[in-house]
PDB file of C-alpha atoms in Angstrom:
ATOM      1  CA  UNK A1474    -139.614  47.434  -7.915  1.00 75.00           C
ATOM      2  CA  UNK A1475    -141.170  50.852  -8.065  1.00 89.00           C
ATOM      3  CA  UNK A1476    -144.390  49.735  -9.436  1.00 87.00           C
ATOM      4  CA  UNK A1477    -144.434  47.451  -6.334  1.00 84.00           C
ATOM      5  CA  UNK A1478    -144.087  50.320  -4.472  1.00 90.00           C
ATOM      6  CA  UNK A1479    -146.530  52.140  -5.398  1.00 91.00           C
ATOM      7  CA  UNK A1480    -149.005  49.071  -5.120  1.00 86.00           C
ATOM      8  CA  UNK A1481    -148.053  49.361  -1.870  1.00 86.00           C
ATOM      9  CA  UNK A1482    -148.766  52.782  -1.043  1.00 90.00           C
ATOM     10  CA  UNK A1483    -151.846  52.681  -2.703  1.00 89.00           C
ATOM     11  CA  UNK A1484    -153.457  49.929  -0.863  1.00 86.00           C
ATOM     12  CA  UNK A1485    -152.031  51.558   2.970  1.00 88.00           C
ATOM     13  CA  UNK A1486    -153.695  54.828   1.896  1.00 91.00           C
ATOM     14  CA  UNK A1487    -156.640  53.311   0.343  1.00 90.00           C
ATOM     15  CA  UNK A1488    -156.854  50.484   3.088  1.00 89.00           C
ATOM     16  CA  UNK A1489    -157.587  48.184   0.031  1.00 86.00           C
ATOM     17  CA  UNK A1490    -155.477  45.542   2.273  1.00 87.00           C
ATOM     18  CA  UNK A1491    -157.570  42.569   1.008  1.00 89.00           C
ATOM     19  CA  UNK A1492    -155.554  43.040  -2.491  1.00 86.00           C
ATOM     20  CA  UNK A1493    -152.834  41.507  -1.017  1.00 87.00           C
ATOM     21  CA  UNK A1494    -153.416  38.065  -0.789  1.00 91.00           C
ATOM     22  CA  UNK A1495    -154.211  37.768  -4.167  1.00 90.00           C
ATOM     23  CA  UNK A1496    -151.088  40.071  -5.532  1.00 87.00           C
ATOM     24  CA  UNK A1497    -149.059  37.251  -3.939  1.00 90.00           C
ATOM     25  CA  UNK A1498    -150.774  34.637  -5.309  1.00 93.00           C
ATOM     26  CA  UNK A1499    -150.373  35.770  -8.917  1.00 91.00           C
ATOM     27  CA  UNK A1500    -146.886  36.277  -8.291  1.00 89.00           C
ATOM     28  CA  UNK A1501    -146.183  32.783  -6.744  1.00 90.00           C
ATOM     29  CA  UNK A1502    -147.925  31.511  -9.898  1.00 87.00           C
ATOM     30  CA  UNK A1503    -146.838  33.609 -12.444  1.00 86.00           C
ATOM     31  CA  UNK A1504    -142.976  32.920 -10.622  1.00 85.00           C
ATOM     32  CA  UNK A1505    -144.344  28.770 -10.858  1.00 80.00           C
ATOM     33  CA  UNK A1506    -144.958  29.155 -14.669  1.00 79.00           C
ATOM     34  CA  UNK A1507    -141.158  30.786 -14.911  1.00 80.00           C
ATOM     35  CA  UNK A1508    -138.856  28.813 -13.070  1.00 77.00           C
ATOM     36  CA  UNK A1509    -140.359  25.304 -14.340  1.00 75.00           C
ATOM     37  CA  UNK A1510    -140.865  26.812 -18.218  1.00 73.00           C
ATOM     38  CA  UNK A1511    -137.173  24.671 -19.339  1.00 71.00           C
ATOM     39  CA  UNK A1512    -137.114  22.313 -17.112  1.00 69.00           C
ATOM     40  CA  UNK A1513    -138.105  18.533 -16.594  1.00 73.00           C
ATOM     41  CA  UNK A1514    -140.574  19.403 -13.664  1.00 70.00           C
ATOM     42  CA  UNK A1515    -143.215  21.126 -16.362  1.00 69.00           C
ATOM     43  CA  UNK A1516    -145.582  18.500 -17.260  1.00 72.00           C
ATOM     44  CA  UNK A1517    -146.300  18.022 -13.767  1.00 74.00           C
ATOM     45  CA  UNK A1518    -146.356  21.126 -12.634  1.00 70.00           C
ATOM     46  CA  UNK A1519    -149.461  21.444 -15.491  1.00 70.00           C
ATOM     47  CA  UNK A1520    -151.259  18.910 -14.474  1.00 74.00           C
ATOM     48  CA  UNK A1521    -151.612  20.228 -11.013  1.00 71.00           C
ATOM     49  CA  UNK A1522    -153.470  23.247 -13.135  1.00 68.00           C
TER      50      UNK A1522
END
């Protein structure tokens, strides 16, 4: 949780706010890939991609 943190800070002080959309994005996706990896949603969750 740190490193999100420090993502944080770093775009407030940099005002590199436009990061965030795609930070959340990857996550979402990358949290997608995770939760469906075992179960019997996965081959339709890959087609989507």
């Amino acid at each position: 949780m740190s490193f999100l943190a420090e993502l944080w800070t770093f775009m407030k002080v940099r005002k590199k706010f436009w990061l965030a959309p795609i930070v959340v994005v990857l996550l979402l996706l990358g949290s997608l890939i995770v939760l469906t990896e075992g179960s019997a949603v996965a081959p339709f969750v890959y087609t989507l991609f």
